[in-house]
PDB file of C-alpha atoms and ligand atoms in Angstrom:
ATOM      1  CA  MET A  69    -218.860  -4.680   6.645  1.00 78.00           C
ATOM      2  CA  LEU A  70    -217.175  -7.604   4.979  1.00 86.00           C
ATOM      3  CA  LYS A  71    -214.201  -6.452   2.883  1.00 88.00           C
ATOM      4  CA  ARG A  72    -212.289  -9.718   2.374  1.00 94.00           C
ATOM      5  CA  LYS A  73    -213.150 -12.120  -0.439  1.00 94.00           C
ATOM      6  CA  HIS A  74    -214.068 -15.134   1.727  1.00 96.00           C
ATOM      7  CA  LEU A  75    -215.807 -15.450   5.099  1.00 96.00           C
ATOM      8  CA  TRP A  76    -213.554 -17.996   6.814  1.00 98.00           C
ATOM      9  CA  TRP A  77    -209.926 -17.844   7.993  1.00 98.00           C
ATOM     10  CA  GLN A  78    -209.189 -21.247   6.415  1.00 98.00           C
ATOM     11  CA  GLU A  79    -210.234 -19.910   2.996  1.00 98.00           C
ATOM     12  CA  LEU A  80    -207.743 -17.015   3.096  1.00 98.00           C
ATOM     13  CA  THR A  81    -203.991 -16.658   2.699  1.00 98.00           C
ATOM     14  CA  LYS A  82    -201.785 -15.310   5.466  1.00 98.00           C
ATOM     15  CA  ASP A  83    -201.448 -12.012   3.596  1.00 98.00           C
ATOM     16  CA  GLU A  84    -205.212 -11.706   3.120  1.00 97.00           C
ATOM     17  CA  ILE A  85    -205.702 -12.247   6.850  1.00 98.00           C
ATOM     18  CA  LEU A  86    -203.048  -9.655   7.704  1.00 98.00           C
ATOM     19  CA  GLU A  87    -204.784  -7.198   5.376  1.00 97.00           C
ATOM     20  CA  ASP A  88    -208.246  -7.880   6.806  1.00 97.00           C
ATOM     21  CA  VAL A  89    -207.156  -7.441  10.420  1.00 97.00           C
ATOM     22  CA  LYS A  90    -206.624  -3.761   9.549  1.00 97.00           C
ATOM     23  CA  ASN A  91    -210.413  -3.537   8.976  1.00 96.00           C
ATOM     24  CA  THR A  92    -211.546  -5.481  12.021  1.00 96.00           C
ATOM     25  CA  ASP A  93    -209.586  -7.154  14.810  1.00 98.00           C
ATOM     26  CA  ILE A  94    -212.634  -8.986  16.192  1.00 98.00           C
ATOM     27  CA  ALA A  95    -212.680 -12.726  15.561  1.00 98.00           C
ATOM     28  CA  ILE A  96    -215.439 -15.218  16.292  1.00 98.00           C
ATOM     29  CA  LEU A  97    -214.600 -18.827  17.113  1.00 98.00           C
ATOM     30  CA  PRO A  98    -217.769 -20.863  16.424  1.00 98.00           C
ATOM     31  CA  ILE A  99    -217.897 -24.071  18.445  1.00 98.00           C
ATOM     32  CA  GLY A 100    -220.438 -26.847  18.184  1.00 98.00           C
ATOM     33  CA  ALA A 101    -220.468 -30.486  19.149  1.00 98.00           C
ATOM     34  CA  THR A 102    -220.822 -33.907  17.604  1.00 98.00           C
ATOM     35  CA  GLU A 103    -223.870 -35.146  19.439  1.00 98.00           C
ATOM     36  CA  GLN A 104    -226.909 -37.239  18.681  1.00 98.00           C
ATOM     37  CA  HIS A 105    -230.003 -35.085  18.166  1.00 98.00           C
ATOM     38  CA  GLY A 106    -232.725 -37.718  18.188  1.00 98.00           C
ATOM     39  CA  PRO A 107    -234.043 -39.747  15.250  1.00 98.00           C
ATOM     40  CA  HIS A 108    -234.902 -36.682  13.144  1.00 98.00           C
ATOM     41  CA  CYS A 109    -231.920 -34.278  13.342  1.00 98.00           C
ATOM     42  CA  PRO A 110    -228.258 -34.804  12.382  1.00 98.00           C
ATOM     43  CA  CYS A 111    -225.421 -35.393  14.854  1.00 98.00           C
ATOM     44  CA  GLY A 112    -223.797 -32.196  13.592  1.00 98.00           C
ATOM     45  CA  SER A 113    -226.754 -30.005  14.613  1.00 98.00           C
ATOM     46  CA  ASP A 114    -224.848 -27.916  17.151  1.00 97.00           C
ATOM     47  CA  TYR A 115    -221.944 -27.509  14.727  1.00 98.00           C
ATOM     48  CA  PHE A 116    -224.239 -26.411  11.890  1.00 98.00           C
ATOM     49  CA  ASN A 117    -226.030 -24.008  14.235  1.00 97.00           C
ATOM     50  CA  ALA A 118    -222.746 -22.379  15.245  1.00 98.00           C
ATOM     51  CA  LEU A 119    -221.704 -22.023  11.585  1.00 98.00           C
ATOM     52  CA  GLY A 120    -225.059 -20.588  10.541  1.00 98.00           C
ATOM     53  CA  LEU A 121    -225.095 -17.932  13.261  1.00 97.00           C
ATOM     54  CA  ALA A 122    -221.430 -16.993  12.788  1.00 98.00           C
ATOM     55  CA  GLU A 123    -221.742 -16.599   9.013  1.00 98.00           C
ATOM     56  CA  LYS A 124    -224.722 -14.276   9.372  1.00 98.00           C
ATOM     57  CA  VAL A 125    -222.899 -12.158  11.980  1.00 98.00           C
ATOM     58  CA  ALA A 126    -219.787 -11.938   9.774  1.00 98.00           C
ATOM     59  CA  GLY A 127    -221.934 -10.998   6.772  1.00 96.00           C
ATOM     60  CA  ARG A 128    -223.340  -8.030   8.692  1.00 97.00           C
ATOM     61  CA  THR A 129    -220.235  -6.894  10.600  1.00 97.00           C
ATOM     62  CA  GLY A 130    -217.171  -8.157   8.730  1.00 97.00           C
ATOM     63  CA  VAL A 131    -215.705  -9.895  11.783  1.00 98.00           C
ATOM     64  CA  MET A 132    -213.223 -12.697  11.090  1.00 98.00           C
ATOM     65  CA  LEU A 133    -214.437 -16.281  11.441  1.00 98.00           C
ATOM     66  CA  LEU A 134    -211.851 -18.663  12.882  1.00 98.00           C
ATOM     67  CA  PRO A 135    -211.946 -22.301  11.735  1.00 98.00           C
ATOM     68  CA  PRO A 136    -214.837 -23.807  13.721  1.00 98.00           C
ATOM     69  CA  LEU A 137    -214.711 -26.734  16.126  1.00 98.00           C
ATOM     70  CA  PRO A 138    -217.013 -29.649  15.242  1.00 98.00           C
ATOM     71  CA  TYR A 139    -216.294 -31.433  18.542  1.00 98.00           C
ATOM     72  CA  GLY A 140    -217.445 -30.108  21.897  1.00 98.00           C
ATOM     73  CA  ALA A 141    -217.121 -30.679  25.618  1.00 97.00           C
ATOM     74  CA  HIS A 142    -220.028 -32.506  27.263  1.00 96.00           C
ATOM     75  CA  PRO A 143    -221.453 -32.829  30.762  1.00 93.00           C
ATOM     76  CA  TYR A 144    -221.063 -36.243  32.410  1.00 95.00           C
ATOM     77  CA  HIS A 145    -224.538 -37.454  31.455  1.00 94.00           C
ATOM     78  CA  HIS A 146    -223.955 -37.098  27.689  1.00 94.00           C
ATOM     79  CA  TRP A 147    -221.104 -39.613  27.629  1.00 96.00           C
ATOM     80  CA  TYR A 148    -221.431 -43.140  26.158  1.00 96.00           C
ATOM     81  CA  MET A 149    -224.427 -42.207  23.991  1.00 96.00           C
ATOM     82  CA  PRO A 150    -224.101 -43.624  20.454  1.00 96.00           C
ATOM     83  CA  GLY A 151    -223.747 -40.823  17.906  1.00 97.00           C
ATOM     84  CA  THR A 152    -222.147 -38.496  20.461  1.00 98.00           C
ATOM     85  CA  ILE A 153    -218.354 -38.002  20.435  1.00 98.00           C
ATOM     86  CA  PRO A 154    -217.441 -35.978  23.533  1.00 97.00           C
ATOM     87  CA  VAL A 155    -214.131 -34.227  24.087  1.00 97.00           C
ATOM     88  CA  GLY A 156    -212.967 -34.102  27.720  1.00 95.00           C
ATOM     89  CA  TYR A 157    -213.116 -30.770  29.546  1.00 95.00           C
ATOM     90  CA  ASP A 158    -209.349 -30.482  29.937  1.00 96.00           C
ATOM     91  CA  THR A 159    -208.733 -31.225  26.250  1.00 97.00           C
ATOM     92  CA  HIS A 160    -211.439 -28.833  25.117  1.00 98.00           C
ATOM     93  CA  THR A 161    -210.302 -26.019  27.402  1.00 98.00           C
ATOM     94  CA  ALA A 162    -206.710 -26.421  26.194  1.00 98.00           C
ATOM     95  CA  LEU A 163    -207.870 -26.398  22.576  1.00 98.00           C
ATOM     96  CA  LEU A 164    -209.871 -23.186  23.003  1.00 98.00           C
ATOM     97  CA  CYS A 165    -206.899 -21.466  24.653  1.00 98.00           C
ATOM     98  CA  ASP A 166    -204.451 -22.548  21.962  1.00 98.00           C
ATOM     99  CA  ILE A 167    -206.767 -21.406  19.144  1.00 98.00           C
ATOM    100  CA  ILE A 168    -207.188 -17.922  20.637  1.00 98.00           C
ATOM    101  CA  ARG A 169    -203.459 -17.634  21.349  1.00 98.00           C
ATOM    102  CA  GLY A 170    -202.669 -18.635  17.770  1.00 98.00           C
ATOM    103  CA  ALA A 171    -205.177 -16.250  16.201  1.00 98.00           C
ATOM    104  CA  SER A 172    -203.865 -13.376  18.295  1.00 98.00           C
ATOM    105  CA  GLN A 173    -200.490 -13.742  16.558  1.00 98.00           C
ATOM    106  CA  ALA A 174    -202.102 -12.352  13.385  1.00 98.00           C
ATOM    107  CA  GLY A 175    -203.159  -9.208  15.241  1.00 98.00           C
ATOM    108  CA  TYR A 176    -206.677 -10.061  16.434  1.00 98.00           C
ATOM    109  CA  LYS A 177    -207.390  -8.317  19.744  1.00 97.00           C
ATOM    110  CA  LYS A 178    -211.001  -9.170  20.571  1.00 98.00           C
ATOM    111  CA  PHE A 179    -212.442 -12.669  20.587  1.00 98.00           C
ATOM    112  CA  ILE A 180    -215.928 -14.093  20.823  1.00 98.00           C
ATOM    113  CA  ILE A 181    -216.308 -17.819  21.474  1.00 98.00           C
ATOM    114  CA  LEU A 182    -219.760 -18.571  20.057  1.00 98.00           C
ATOM    115  CA  SER A 183    -221.094 -21.895  21.277  1.00 97.00           C
ATOM    116  CA  ALA A 184    -224.184 -23.648  19.963  1.00 96.00           C
ATOM    117  CA  HIS A 185    -223.873 -26.398  22.546  1.00 95.00           C
ATOM    118  CA  GLY A 186    -223.946 -26.465  26.363  1.00 92.00           C
ATOM    119  CA  GLN A 187    -220.256 -26.372  27.246  1.00 94.00           C
ATOM    120  CA  VAL A 188    -219.900 -23.544  29.742  1.00 93.00           C
ATOM    121  CA  ALA A 189    -217.699 -25.742  31.936  1.00 93.00           C
ATOM    122  CA  SER A 190    -214.850 -25.425  29.430  1.00 96.00           C
ATOM    123  CA  THR A 191    -215.596 -22.043  27.820  1.00 97.00           C
ATOM    124  CA  LEU A 192    -215.571 -20.262  31.189  1.00 96.00           C
ATOM    125  CA  VAL A 193    -212.319 -21.896  32.282  1.00 97.00           C
ATOM    126  CA  ALA A 194    -210.688 -21.109  28.918  1.00 98.00           C
ATOM    127  CA  MET A 195    -211.892 -17.500  29.076  1.00 98.00           C
ATOM    128  CA  ASN A 196    -210.429 -17.043  32.571  1.00 98.00           C
ATOM    129  CA  LYS A 197    -207.099 -18.618  31.612  1.00 98.00           C
ATOM    130  CA  LEU A 198    -206.917 -16.330  28.570  1.00 98.00           C
ATOM    131  CA  GLY A 199    -207.958 -13.332  30.659  1.00 98.00           C
ATOM    132  CA  LEU A 200    -205.000 -13.952  32.954  1.00 97.00           C
ATOM    133  CA  GLU A 201    -202.789 -13.773  29.863  1.00 97.00           C
ATOM    134  CA  GLY A 202    -204.361 -10.427  28.906  1.00 97.00           C
ATOM    135  CA  HIS A 203    -206.628 -11.618  26.090  1.00 98.00           C
ATOM    136  CA  PHE A 204    -210.068 -10.033  25.649  1.00 98.00           C
ATOM    137  CA  VAL A 205    -212.537 -12.906  25.276  1.00 98.00           C
ATOM    138  CA  LEU A 206    -216.339 -13.051  25.419  1.00 98.00           C
ATOM    139  CA  THR A 207    -218.106 -16.400  25.548  1.00 97.00           C
ATOM    140  CA  MET A 208    -221.667 -16.872  24.344  1.00 94.00           C
ATOM    141  CA  HIS A 209    -224.060 -19.793  24.313  1.00 92.00           C
ATOM    142  CA  TRP A 210    -226.783 -19.205  21.754  1.00 86.00           C
ATOM    143  CA  TYR A 211    -229.656 -20.446  23.900  1.00 83.00           C
ATOM    144  CA  ASP A 212    -228.944 -17.662  26.383  1.00 82.00           C
ATOM    145  CA  PHE A 213    -230.458 -15.324  23.795  1.00 79.00           C
ATOM    146  CA  LEU A 214    -233.785 -17.178  23.956  1.00 77.00           C
ATOM    147  CA  ARG A 215    -234.575 -16.408  27.562  1.00 75.00           C
ATOM    148  CA  ASP A 216    -237.639 -14.444  28.694  1.00 67.00           C
ATOM    149  CA  ASN A 217    -239.761 -15.635  25.762  1.00 61.00           C
ATOM    150  CA  GLN A 218    -238.020 -13.487  23.189  1.00 64.00           C
ATOM    151  CA  THR A 219    -239.243 -15.810  20.463  1.00 68.00           C
ATOM    152  CA  ASP A 220    -242.489 -17.579  19.614  1.00 74.00           C
ATOM    153  CA  LEU A 221    -241.394 -20.805  21.308  1.00 83.00           C
ATOM    154  CA  GLU A 222    -243.943 -22.627  23.450  1.00 85.00           C
ATOM    155  CA  THR A 223    -241.303 -24.637  25.361  1.00 86.00           C
ATOM    156  CA  PRO A 224    -237.923 -23.680  26.880  1.00 83.00           C
ATOM    157  CA  MET A 225    -235.035 -24.847  24.706  1.00 85.00           C
ATOM    158  CA  VAL A 226    -233.384 -28.112  25.803  1.00 89.00           C
ATOM    159  CA  HIS A 227    -232.247 -30.651  23.209  1.00 92.00           C
ATOM    160  CA  ALA A 228    -233.341 -31.716  19.703  1.00 93.00           C
ATOM    161  CA  ASP A 229    -236.629 -30.058  20.648  1.00 94.00           C
ATOM    162  CA  GLU A 230    -238.912 -27.291  19.430  1.00 94.00           C
ATOM    163  CA  ALA A 231    -236.102 -24.713  19.351  1.00 93.00           C
ATOM    164  CA  GLU A 232    -233.255 -26.784  17.947  1.00 95.00           C
ATOM    165  CA  THR A 233    -235.436 -28.548  15.390  1.00 97.00           C
ATOM    166  CA  SER A 234    -236.898 -25.219  14.237  1.00 96.00           C
ATOM    167  CA  VAL A 235    -233.389 -23.844  13.712  1.00 96.00           C
ATOM    168  CA  ALA A 236    -232.449 -27.024  11.843  1.00 98.00           C
ATOM    169  CA  LEU A 237    -235.516 -26.671   9.581  1.00 98.00           C
ATOM    170  CA  TYR A 238    -234.470 -23.098   8.807  1.00 98.00           C
ATOM    171  CA  LEU A 239    -230.704 -23.579   8.354  1.00 98.00           C
ATOM    172  CA  TYR A 240    -230.266 -27.174   7.040  1.00 98.00           C
ATOM    173  CA  PRO A 241    -233.635 -28.778   6.234  1.00 98.00           C
ATOM    174  CA  GLN A 242    -231.931 -31.275   3.925  1.00 98.00           C
ATOM    175  CA  TYR A 243    -230.640 -33.164   7.011  1.00 98.00           C
ATOM    176  CA  VAL A 244    -233.948 -33.201   8.934  1.00 98.00           C
ATOM    177  CA  ASP A 245    -236.661 -35.884   8.732  1.00 98.00           C
ATOM    178  CA  MET A 246    -239.734 -34.648  10.611  1.00 98.00           C
ATOM    179  CA  SER A 247    -241.554 -37.943  10.001  1.00 98.00           C
ATOM    180  CA  LYS A 248    -239.189 -39.447  12.600  1.00 98.00           C
ATOM    181  CA  ALA A 249    -239.523 -36.678  15.208  1.00 97.00           C
ATOM    182  CA  VAL A 250    -240.842 -37.777  18.621  1.00 97.00           C
ATOM    183  CA  ASP A 251    -241.570 -35.763  21.757  1.00 96.00           C
ATOM    184  CA  ASP A 252    -239.597 -37.247  24.613  1.00 94.00           C
ATOM    185  CA  GLY A 253    -237.494 -36.582  27.696  1.00 93.00           C
ATOM    186  CA  GLY A 254    -236.170 -37.998  30.944  1.00 92.00           C
ATOM    187  CA  THR A 255    -237.018 -37.650  34.615  1.00 93.00           C
ATOM    188  CA  PRO A 256    -234.671 -35.434  36.661  1.00 92.00           C
ATOM    189  CA  LEU A 257    -233.191 -36.741  39.922  1.00 95.00           C
ATOM    190  CA  ILE A 258    -234.664 -33.823  41.892  1.00 95.00           C
ATOM    191  CA  ASP A 259    -237.772 -31.718  41.267  1.00 94.00           C
ATOM    192  CA  ALA A 260    -237.474 -29.974  37.883  1.00 90.00           C
ATOM    193  CA  LYS A 261    -238.623 -26.690  39.457  1.00 92.00           C
ATOM    194  CA  PHE A 262    -235.112 -26.189  40.873  1.00 94.00           C
ATOM    195  CA  GLN A 263    -233.395 -26.382  37.509  1.00 90.00           C
ATOM    196  CA  ILE A 264    -232.963 -23.563  34.977  1.00 89.00           C
ATOM    197  CA  LYS A 265    -233.172 -25.289  31.625  1.00 84.00           C
ATOM    198  CA  PRO A 266    -231.280 -23.837  28.652  1.00 82.00           C
ATOM    199  CA  GLY A 267    -233.469 -21.107  27.222  1.00 80.00           C
ATOM    200  CA  MET A 268    -235.432 -20.672  30.465  1.00 84.00           C
ATOM    201  CA  ALA A 269    -235.344 -17.423  32.419  1.00 84.00           C
ATOM    202  CA  ALA A 270    -233.898 -17.818  35.919  1.00 85.00           C
ATOM    203  CA  LYS A 271    -236.026 -17.368  39.027  1.00 88.00           C
ATOM    204  CA  PRO A 272    -234.854 -17.203  42.666  1.00 91.00           C
ATOM    205  CA  GLY A 273    -233.961 -20.593  44.110  1.00 91.00           C
ATOM    206  CA  MET A 274    -233.144 -22.234  40.785  1.00 93.00           C
ATOM    207  CA  MET A 275    -229.852 -23.802  39.757  1.00 93.00           C
ATOM    208  CA  TYR A 276    -228.333 -23.467  36.305  1.00 89.00           C
ATOM    209  CA  HIS A 277    -228.724 -26.747  34.417  1.00 86.00           C
ATOM    210  CA  PHE A 278    -224.991 -27.507  34.568  1.00 87.00           C
ATOM    211  CA  GLU A 279    -224.715 -26.819  38.306  1.00 91.00           C
ATOM    212  CA  GLY A 280    -225.690 -30.295  39.431  1.00 93.00           C
ATOM    213  CA  THR A 281    -225.750 -33.983  38.608  1.00 94.00           C
ATOM    214  CA  PHE A 282    -229.443 -33.668  37.820  1.00 94.00           C
ATOM    215  CA  ALA A 283    -229.768 -36.586  35.416  1.00 93.00           C
ATOM    216  CA  ARG A 284    -228.998 -40.260  34.905  1.00 95.00           C
ATOM    217  CA  PRO A 285    -226.649 -40.929  31.994  1.00 94.00           C
ATOM    218  CA  GLU A 286    -228.592 -40.247  28.789  1.00 94.00           C
ATOM    219  CA  TYR A 287    -227.776 -43.586  27.220  1.00 95.00           C
ATOM    220  CA  LEU A 288    -229.693 -45.220  30.099  1.00 95.00           C
ATOM    221  CA  GLU A 289    -232.385 -42.581  30.553  1.00 95.00           C
ATOM    222  CA  LEU A 290    -233.469 -41.436  27.081  1.00 94.00           C
ATOM    223  CA  LYS A 291    -235.348 -43.646  24.634  1.00 91.00           C
ATOM    224  CA  SER A 292    -235.135 -41.441  21.553  1.00 95.00           C
ATOM    225  CA  GLY A 293    -232.351 -39.010  22.467  1.00 95.00           C
ATOM    226  CA  VAL A 294    -234.829 -36.108  22.401  1.00 96.00           C
ATOM    227  CA  ILE A 295    -235.523 -33.864  25.403  1.00 94.00           C
ATOM    228  CA  GLY A 296    -238.470 -31.670  24.483  1.00 93.00           C
ATOM    229  CA  THR A 297    -241.153 -31.244  21.875  1.00 95.00           C
ATOM    230  CA  PRO A 298    -239.852 -31.273  18.308  1.00 96.00           C
ATOM    231  CA  SER A 299    -243.431 -31.752  17.038  1.00 97.00           C
ATOM    232  CA  LEU A 300    -243.919 -28.010  17.691  1.00 95.00           C
ATOM    233  CA  ALA A 301    -240.999 -27.091  15.436  1.00 96.00           C
ATOM    234  CA  CYS A 302    -241.273 -25.165  12.183  1.00 96.00           C
ATOM    235  CA  LYS A 303    -238.972 -23.264   9.867  1.00 97.00           C
ATOM    236  CA  GLU A 304    -240.602 -19.910  10.687  1.00 95.00           C
ATOM    237  CA  LYS A 305    -239.800 -20.259  14.410  1.00 93.00           C
ATOM    238  CA  GLY A 306    -236.233 -21.165  13.442  1.00 94.00           C
ATOM    239  CA  GLU A 307    -235.884 -18.020  11.391  1.00 95.00           C
ATOM    240  CA  VAL A 308    -237.060 -15.888  14.328  1.00 93.00           C
ATOM    241  CA  ILE A 309    -234.595 -17.606  16.684  1.00 92.00           C
ATOM    242  CA  VAL A 310    -231.659 -17.213  14.311  1.00 94.00           C
ATOM    243  CA  ASN A 311    -232.444 -13.554  13.601  1.00 94.00           C
ATOM    244  CA  LYS A 312    -232.809 -12.738  17.323  1.00 92.00           C
ATOM    245  CA  CYS A 313    -229.498 -14.417  18.104  1.00 93.00           C
ATOM    246  CA  VAL A 314    -227.703 -12.724  15.218  1.00 95.00           C
ATOM    247  CA  ASP A 315    -229.153  -9.306  16.185  1.00 94.00           C
ATOM    248  CA  TYR A 316    -227.865  -9.769  19.718  1.00 93.00           C
ATOM    249  CA  ILE A 317    -224.366 -10.786  18.664  1.00 96.00           C
ATOM    250  CA  VAL A 318    -224.198  -7.934  16.137  1.00 97.00           C
ATOM    251  CA  GLU A 319    -225.153  -5.539  18.949  1.00 96.00           C
ATOM    252  CA  VAL A 320    -222.238  -6.830  21.046  1.00 97.00           C
ATOM    253  CA  VAL A 321    -219.845  -6.456  18.087  1.00 98.00           C
ATOM    254  CA  ASN A 322    -221.079  -2.910  17.455  1.00 98.00           C
ATOM    255  CA  ASP A 323    -220.577  -2.040  21.120  1.00 98.00           C
ATOM    256  CA  ILE A 324    -216.970  -3.275  21.032  1.00 98.00           C
ATOM    257  CA  ASN A 325    -216.361  -1.290  17.834  1.00 97.00           C
ATOM    258  CA  SER A 326    -217.843   1.861  19.366  1.00 98.00           C
ATOM    259  CA  ARG A 327    -215.512   1.672  22.360  1.00 98.00           C
ATOM    260  CA  TYR A 328    -212.200   0.490  20.936  1.00 98.00           C
ATOM    261  CA  ALA A 329    -210.378   1.359  17.714  1.00 97.00           C
ATOM    262  CA  VAL A 330    -209.123  -1.389  15.420  1.00 97.00           C
ATOM    263  CA  GLY A 331    -205.801  -2.549  16.872  1.00 96.00           C
ATOM    264  CA  GLU A 332    -206.655  -1.398  20.399  1.00 96.00           C
ATOM    265  CA  LYS A 333    -207.061  -4.144  22.955  1.00 95.00           C
ATOM    266  CA  PRO A 334    -209.538  -3.586  25.804  1.00 96.00           C
ATOM    267  CA  PRO A 335    -207.449  -3.198  28.993  1.00 95.00           C
ATOM    268  CA  VAL A 336    -207.571  -6.745  30.346  1.00 96.00           C
ATOM    269  CA  ASP A 337    -203.858  -6.744  31.220  1.00 89.00           C
ATOM    270  CA  ARG A 338    -202.572  -6.153  34.713  1.00 78.00           C
TER     271      ARG A 338
HETATM  272 ZN1   ZN B 508    -228.038 -29.232  20.213  1.00 56.29          ZN
END
């Protein structure tokens, strides 16, 4: 449970952090992106989603929240789109590593990088670099918790769509204008049946959506910037999604706590 007076690292003094690490040495680094989310959702959607999930997890478990990253790494086809500010993979990977290294100096032993944006290409590289240094790091992308129809969604989560817009309506409705929402999308360069979309359960013969150059650059391909069906979105679906994701992350935190005492690092070292 939360014992410190504020949720976030940046709101605490050094001494308050050093006191709190005696209660829990698990820290979550929420990472989002600055990316256009169609005509109806804000460019900070992924950032706000990461904050919303992380705050709810910290409220239930007491884990530390590291200062979040509003910029994210992006696949090649996101670049050059107005409203989107991508960080290169090398920069982003280096940033993630430096943040975890810095936080570990205060005594944190277990880290969860919680991403609300598709940036596995940098989170996985960062996690492996940190693993070689002996750090215990889990990386999560929130849409992975939506697979196998665990929610009431009618469409698999992609971008500024039913899922993301529902979460936006639940967490930050003041930035959403549903009168501007349009259902839209592009045409993949090979048959869509081979591609596992975010939020879609994998079947044999399918490739993960970041395993290929499946799409033309978005600034050429997309009219609205939406990929999916935001017209199906509602606040109630968003609440279900957020609660499912938070439950899952809390379960992971509880598992770590059941296996390792505070101050004990899981044996990642050689
Ligand atoms: Zn998004």
